[in-house]
Coordinates of C-alpha atoms and ligand atoms in Angstrom, one line a residue:
X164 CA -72.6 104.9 79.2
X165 CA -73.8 102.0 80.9
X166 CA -73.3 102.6 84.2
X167 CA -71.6 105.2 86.8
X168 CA -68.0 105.4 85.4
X169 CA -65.5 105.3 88.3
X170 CA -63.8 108.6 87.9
X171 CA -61.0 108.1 90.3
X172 CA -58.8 106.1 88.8
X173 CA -58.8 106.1 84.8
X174 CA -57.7 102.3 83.8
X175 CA -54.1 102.6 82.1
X176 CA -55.9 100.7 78.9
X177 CA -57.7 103.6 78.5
X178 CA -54.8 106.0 79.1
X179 CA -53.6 104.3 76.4
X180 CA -56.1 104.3 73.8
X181 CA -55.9 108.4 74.0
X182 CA -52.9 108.4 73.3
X183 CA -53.0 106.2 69.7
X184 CA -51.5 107.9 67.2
X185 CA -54.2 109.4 64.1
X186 CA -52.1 110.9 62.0
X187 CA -49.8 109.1 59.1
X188 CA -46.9 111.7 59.6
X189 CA -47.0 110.6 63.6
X190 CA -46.7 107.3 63.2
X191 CA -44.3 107.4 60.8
X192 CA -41.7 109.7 62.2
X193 CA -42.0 107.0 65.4
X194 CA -41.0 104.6 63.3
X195 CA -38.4 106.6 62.0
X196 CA -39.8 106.1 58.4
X197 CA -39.3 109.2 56.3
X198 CA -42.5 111.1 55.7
X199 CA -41.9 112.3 52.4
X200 CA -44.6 111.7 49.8
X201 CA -46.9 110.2 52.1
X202 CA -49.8 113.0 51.6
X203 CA -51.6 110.8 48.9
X204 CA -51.9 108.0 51.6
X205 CA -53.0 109.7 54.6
X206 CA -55.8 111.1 52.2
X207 CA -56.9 107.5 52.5
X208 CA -57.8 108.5 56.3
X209 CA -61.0 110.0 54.7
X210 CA -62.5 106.8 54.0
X211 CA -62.0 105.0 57.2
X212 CA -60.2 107.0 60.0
X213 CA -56.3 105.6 61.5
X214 CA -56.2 104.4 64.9
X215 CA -53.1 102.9 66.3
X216 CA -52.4 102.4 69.8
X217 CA -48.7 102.9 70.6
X218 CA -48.4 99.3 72.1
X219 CA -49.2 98.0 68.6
X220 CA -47.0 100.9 66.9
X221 CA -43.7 99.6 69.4
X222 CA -43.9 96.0 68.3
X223 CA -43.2 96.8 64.5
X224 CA -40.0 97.2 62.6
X225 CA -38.4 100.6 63.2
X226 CA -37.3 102.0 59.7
X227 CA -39.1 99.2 58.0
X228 CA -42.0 100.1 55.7
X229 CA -42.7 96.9 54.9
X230 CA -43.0 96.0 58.6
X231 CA -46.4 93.2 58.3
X232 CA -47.9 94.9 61.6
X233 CA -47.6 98.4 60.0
X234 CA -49.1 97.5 56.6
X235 CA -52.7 96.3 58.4
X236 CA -52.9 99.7 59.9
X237 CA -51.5 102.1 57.4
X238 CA -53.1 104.1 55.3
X239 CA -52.6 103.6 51.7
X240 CA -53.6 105.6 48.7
X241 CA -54.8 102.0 47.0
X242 CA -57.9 102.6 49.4
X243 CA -59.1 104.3 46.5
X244 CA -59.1 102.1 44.0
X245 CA -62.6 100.2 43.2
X246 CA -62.6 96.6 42.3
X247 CA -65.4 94.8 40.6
X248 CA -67.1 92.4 43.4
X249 CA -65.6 94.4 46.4
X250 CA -68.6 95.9 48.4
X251 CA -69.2 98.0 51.1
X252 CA -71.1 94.9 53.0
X253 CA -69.8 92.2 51.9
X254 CA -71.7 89.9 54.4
X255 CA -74.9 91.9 54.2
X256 CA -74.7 93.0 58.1
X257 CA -76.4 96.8 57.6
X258 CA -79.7 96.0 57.6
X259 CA -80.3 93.7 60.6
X260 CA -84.3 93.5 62.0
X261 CA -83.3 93.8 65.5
X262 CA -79.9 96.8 65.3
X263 CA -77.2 95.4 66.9
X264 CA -78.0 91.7 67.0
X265 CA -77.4 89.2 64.5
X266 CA -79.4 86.0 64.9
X267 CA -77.8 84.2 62.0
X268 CA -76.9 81.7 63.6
X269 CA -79.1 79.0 65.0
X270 CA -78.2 78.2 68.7
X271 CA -75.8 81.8 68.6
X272 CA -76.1 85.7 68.3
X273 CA -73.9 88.1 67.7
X274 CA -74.2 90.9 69.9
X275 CA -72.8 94.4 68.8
X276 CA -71.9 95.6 72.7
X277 CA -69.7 98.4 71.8
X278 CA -69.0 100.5 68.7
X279 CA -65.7 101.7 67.4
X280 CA -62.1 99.6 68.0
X281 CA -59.2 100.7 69.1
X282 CA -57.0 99.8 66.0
X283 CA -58.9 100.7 63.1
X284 CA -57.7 97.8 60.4
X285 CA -57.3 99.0 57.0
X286 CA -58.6 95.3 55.3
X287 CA -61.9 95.3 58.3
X288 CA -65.0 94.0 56.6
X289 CA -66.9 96.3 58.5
X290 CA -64.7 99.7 57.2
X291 CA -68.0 101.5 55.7
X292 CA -70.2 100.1 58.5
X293 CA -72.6 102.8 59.9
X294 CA -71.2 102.8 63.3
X295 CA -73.0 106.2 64.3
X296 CA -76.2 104.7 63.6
X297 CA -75.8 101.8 66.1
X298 CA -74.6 103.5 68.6
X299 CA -75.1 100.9 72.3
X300 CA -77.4 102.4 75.1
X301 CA -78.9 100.4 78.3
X302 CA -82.5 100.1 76.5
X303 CA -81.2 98.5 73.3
X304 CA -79.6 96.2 75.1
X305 CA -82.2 95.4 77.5
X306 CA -84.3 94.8 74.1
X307 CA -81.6 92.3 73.3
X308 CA -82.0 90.2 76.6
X309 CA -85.2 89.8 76.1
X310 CA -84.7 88.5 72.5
X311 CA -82.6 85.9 74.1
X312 CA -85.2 85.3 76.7
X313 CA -87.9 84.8 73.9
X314 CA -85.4 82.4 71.6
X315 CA -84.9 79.4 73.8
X316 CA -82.7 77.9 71.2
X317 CA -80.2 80.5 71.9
X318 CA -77.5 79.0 73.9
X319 CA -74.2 81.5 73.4
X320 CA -73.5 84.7 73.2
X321 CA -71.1 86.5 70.7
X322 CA -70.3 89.8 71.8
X323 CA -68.5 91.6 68.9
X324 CA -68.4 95.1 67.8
X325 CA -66.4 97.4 66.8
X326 CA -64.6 95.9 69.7
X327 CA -66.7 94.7 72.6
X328 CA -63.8 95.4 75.4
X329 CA -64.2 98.8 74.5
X330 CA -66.5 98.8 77.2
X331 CA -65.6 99.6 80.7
X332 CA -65.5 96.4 83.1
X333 CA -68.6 97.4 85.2
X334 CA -70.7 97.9 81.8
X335 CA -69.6 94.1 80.9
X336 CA -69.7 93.2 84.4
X337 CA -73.1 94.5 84.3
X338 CA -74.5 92.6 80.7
X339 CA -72.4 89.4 81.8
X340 CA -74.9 89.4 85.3
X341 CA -78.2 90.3 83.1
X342 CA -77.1 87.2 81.1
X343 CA -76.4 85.1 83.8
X344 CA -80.4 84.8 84.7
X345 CA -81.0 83.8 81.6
X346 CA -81.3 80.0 81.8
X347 CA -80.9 79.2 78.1
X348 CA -77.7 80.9 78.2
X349 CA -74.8 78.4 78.4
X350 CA -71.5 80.4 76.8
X351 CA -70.0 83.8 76.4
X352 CA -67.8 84.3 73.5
X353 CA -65.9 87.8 73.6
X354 CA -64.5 88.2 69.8
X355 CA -61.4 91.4 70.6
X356 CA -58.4 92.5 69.0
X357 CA -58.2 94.9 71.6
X358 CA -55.6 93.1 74.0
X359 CA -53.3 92.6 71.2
X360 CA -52.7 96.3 70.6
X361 CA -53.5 97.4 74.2
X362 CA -52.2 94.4 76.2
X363 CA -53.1 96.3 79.8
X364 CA -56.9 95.9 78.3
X365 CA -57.0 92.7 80.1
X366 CA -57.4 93.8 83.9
X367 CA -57.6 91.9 86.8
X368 CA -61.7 93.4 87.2
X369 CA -62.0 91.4 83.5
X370 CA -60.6 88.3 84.5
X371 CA -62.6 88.6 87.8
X372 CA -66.1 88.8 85.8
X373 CA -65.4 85.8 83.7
X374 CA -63.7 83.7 86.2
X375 CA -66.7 84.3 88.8
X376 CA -69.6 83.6 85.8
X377 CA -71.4 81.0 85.8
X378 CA -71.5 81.1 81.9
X379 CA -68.4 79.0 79.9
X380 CA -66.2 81.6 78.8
X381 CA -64.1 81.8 75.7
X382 CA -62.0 84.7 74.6
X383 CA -61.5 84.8 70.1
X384 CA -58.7 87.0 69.8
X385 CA -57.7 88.7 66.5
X386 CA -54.3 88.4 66.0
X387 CA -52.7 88.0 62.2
X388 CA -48.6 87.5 62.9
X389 CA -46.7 85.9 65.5
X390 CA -44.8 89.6 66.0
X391 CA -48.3 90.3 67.7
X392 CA -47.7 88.9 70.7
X393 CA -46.1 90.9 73.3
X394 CA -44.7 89.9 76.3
X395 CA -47.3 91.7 77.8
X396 CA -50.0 89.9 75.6
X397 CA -48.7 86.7 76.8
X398 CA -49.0 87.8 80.9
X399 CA -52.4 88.9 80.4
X400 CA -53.3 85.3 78.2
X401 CA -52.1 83.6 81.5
X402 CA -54.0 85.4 83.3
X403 CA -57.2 85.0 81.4
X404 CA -56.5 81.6 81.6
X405 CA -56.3 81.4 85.4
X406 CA -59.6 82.5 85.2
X407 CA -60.7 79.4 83.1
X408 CA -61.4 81.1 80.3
X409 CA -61.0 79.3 76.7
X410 CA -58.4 80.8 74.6
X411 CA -59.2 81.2 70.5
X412 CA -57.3 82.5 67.5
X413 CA -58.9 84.1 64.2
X414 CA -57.0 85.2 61.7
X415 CA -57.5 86.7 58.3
X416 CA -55.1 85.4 55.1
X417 CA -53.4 89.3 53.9
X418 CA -51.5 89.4 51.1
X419 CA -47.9 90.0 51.2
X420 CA -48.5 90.1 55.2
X421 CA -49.3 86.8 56.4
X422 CA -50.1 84.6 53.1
X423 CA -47.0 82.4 52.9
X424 CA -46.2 78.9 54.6
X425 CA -44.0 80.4 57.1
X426 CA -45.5 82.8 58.9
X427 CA -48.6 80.9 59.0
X428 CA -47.0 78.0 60.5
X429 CA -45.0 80.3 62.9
X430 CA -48.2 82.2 63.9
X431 CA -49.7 78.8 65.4
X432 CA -46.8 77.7 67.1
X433 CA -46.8 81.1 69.1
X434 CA -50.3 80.9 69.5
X435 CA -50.2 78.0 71.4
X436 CA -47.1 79.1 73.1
X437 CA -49.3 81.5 74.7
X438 CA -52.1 79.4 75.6
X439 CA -54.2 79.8 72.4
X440 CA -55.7 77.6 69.7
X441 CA -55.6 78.6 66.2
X442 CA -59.7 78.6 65.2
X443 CA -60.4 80.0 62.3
X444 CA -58.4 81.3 59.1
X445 CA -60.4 83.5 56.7
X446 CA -60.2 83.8 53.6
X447 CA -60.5 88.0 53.0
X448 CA -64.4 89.2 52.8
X449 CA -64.3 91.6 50.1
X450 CA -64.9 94.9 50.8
X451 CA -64.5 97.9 48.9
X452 CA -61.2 99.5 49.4
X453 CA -59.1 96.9 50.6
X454 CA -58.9 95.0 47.3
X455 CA -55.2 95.0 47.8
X456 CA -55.4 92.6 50.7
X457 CA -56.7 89.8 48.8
X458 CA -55.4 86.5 48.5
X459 CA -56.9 84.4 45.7
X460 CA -58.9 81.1 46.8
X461 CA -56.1 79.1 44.5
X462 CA -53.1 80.9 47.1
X463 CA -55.2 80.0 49.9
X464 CA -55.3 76.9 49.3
X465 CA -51.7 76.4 48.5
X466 CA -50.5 77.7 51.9
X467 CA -53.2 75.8 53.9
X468 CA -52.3 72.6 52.1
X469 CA -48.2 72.9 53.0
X470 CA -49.7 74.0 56.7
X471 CA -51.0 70.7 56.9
X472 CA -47.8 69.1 55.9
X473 CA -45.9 71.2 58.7
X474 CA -48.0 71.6 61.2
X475 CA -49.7 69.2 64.0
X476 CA -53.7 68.8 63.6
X477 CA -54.5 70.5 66.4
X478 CA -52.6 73.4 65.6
X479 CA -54.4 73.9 62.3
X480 CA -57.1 76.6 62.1
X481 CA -59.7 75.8 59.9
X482 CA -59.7 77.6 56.3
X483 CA -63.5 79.1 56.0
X484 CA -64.7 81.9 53.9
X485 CA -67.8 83.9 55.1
X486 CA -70.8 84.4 52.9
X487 CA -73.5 86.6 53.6
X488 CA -77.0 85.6 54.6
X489 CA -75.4 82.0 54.9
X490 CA -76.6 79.9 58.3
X491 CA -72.7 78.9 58.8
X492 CA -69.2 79.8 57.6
X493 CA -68.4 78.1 54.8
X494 CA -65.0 75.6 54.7
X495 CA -63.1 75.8 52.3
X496 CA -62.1 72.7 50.8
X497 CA -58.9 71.9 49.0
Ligands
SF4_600 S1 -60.3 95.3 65.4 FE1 -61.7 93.9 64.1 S2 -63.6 95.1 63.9 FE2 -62.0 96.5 64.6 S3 -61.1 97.4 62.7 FE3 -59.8 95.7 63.3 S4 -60.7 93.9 62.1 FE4 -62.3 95.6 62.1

């Protein structure tokens, strides 16, 4: 903890995120999905844990298996299966010199400000990452500002995760007024899926803290299908953007979830519907367990090219792939 929680009031979005469902055989019977036969897949919660806030779990298809939101969080028994070239790090992140900051960038760094997420994604590059031994205190952090102190050529900040709005306003409030009297520091980038599956996440104190910064703010939110954007999402977008904040979209390419003309060109017409620019499009990092998810390059490039047919340029994310130890994504080019 950060700083002296306020224990009066608990914020609903963390009322919420108690009450996510864990177990397979919850979910399921919410969704009015039977239950039968489903013990070899929840086994799968032994390699990465299931976390799915009920917000999320009310925006998918109610007797439908298949539903595209349900199959990023499930649980499936494929987890198991082991695929030559799927790693557990597949952009070599485990061994950073300074824990819980990635200077890979030249003028950015990737700050890990909380650990854990909300919704625990079954296709997440960073599934076998070794959360518990990076856990976020006050000192590691101070060690951080004064990285970015010593590294004039530092002029952004990525805080990532886990999920970096899994921190309480007042700890963020806190790190985004240490940053602020640092005069390299130009821009805040907060990368979150949390607001998609918790839309009360984005509170009034949030939009208060970036709207009143001195620092350009821009939110990169995670969001893979147009069916992921609530109602409430969208009320919380407009309020983000009241509070000048820049609105960004990265999504990953899943197989027989989001990999089809369609949905991709549906996906960035809601985006920008709801204030937000489609940024990146990844192609799937391979990581151990979540072979299942991948597209191959060839696909890829097959959807992206009729994307461009359909859709206007500023509406098209850019396809990139990420390699590890590389000083930049790399685009993919068809
Ligand atoms: S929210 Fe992001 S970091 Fe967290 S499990 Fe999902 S993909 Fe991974």
């Amino acid at each position: 903890m950060i700083q002296q929680a306020n224990l009066s009031v608990e914020p609903q979005w963390q009322k919420e995120l108690k009450q996510s469902f864990s177990r397979l055989d919850d979910l399921l019977s919410f969704l009015q999905i039977s239950t039968e036969n489903i013990d070899q897949h929840s086994e799968a919660r032994r390699l990465f844990s299931m976390r799915v806030p009920k917000p999320f779990a009310k925006l998918m298809m109610p007797g439908d298996i298949d539903d595209p939101l349900l199959k990023q969080v499930m649980p499936s028994v494929q987890e198991f299966e082991t695929k030559a070239g799927f790693i557990t790090d597949p952009l070599d992140e485990h061994n950073s010199a300074q824990p819980g900051l990635l200077h890979k960038y030249k003028s950015r760094v990737l700050i890990m400000f909380k650990t854990g997420c909300a919704v625990n994604c079954r296709y997440c590059f960073r599934r076998h990452f070794p959360y518990a031994d990076n856990s976020v205190n006050k000192s590691q952090l101070k060690q951080h500002l004064q990285y970015l102190e010593d590294h004039s050529e530092i002029n952004e900040v990525i805080l990532s995760g886990g999920d970096p709005l899994m921190a309480k306003d007042d700890a963020t409030s806190w790190f985004v007024s240490q940053l602020e009297l640092i005069p390299n520091i130009k821009r805040l980038r907060i990368h979150t899926r949390l607001p998609v599956v918790i839309p009360s996440r984005i509170t009034q104190a949030l939009c208060d803290i970036l709207k009143n910064s001195r620092l350009k703010t821009i939110m990169v939110l995670h969001i893979n299908h147009e069916n992921e954007i609530s109602p409430e999402l969208a009320n919380g977008l407009l309020k983000l953007k009241q509070a000048n904040c820049t609105l960004l979209n990265q999504a990953v390419l899943l197989k027989n979830i989001n990999d089809n003309v369609a949905t991709q060109v549906n996906l960035s017409e809601r985006l920008f519907e709801v204030g937000i620019l489609p940024y990146y499009l990844h192609l799937f990092d391979k990581v151990d367990g979540a072979s299942h998810f991948n597209v191959d390059e060839a696909d890829a490039k097959r959807v992206y090219g009729q994307m461009l047919v359909e859709l206007p340029g500023f509406l098209m994310p850019k396809l990139v792939r990420e390699i590890g130890g590389e000083a930049s994504k790399t685009p993919i080019s068809l």
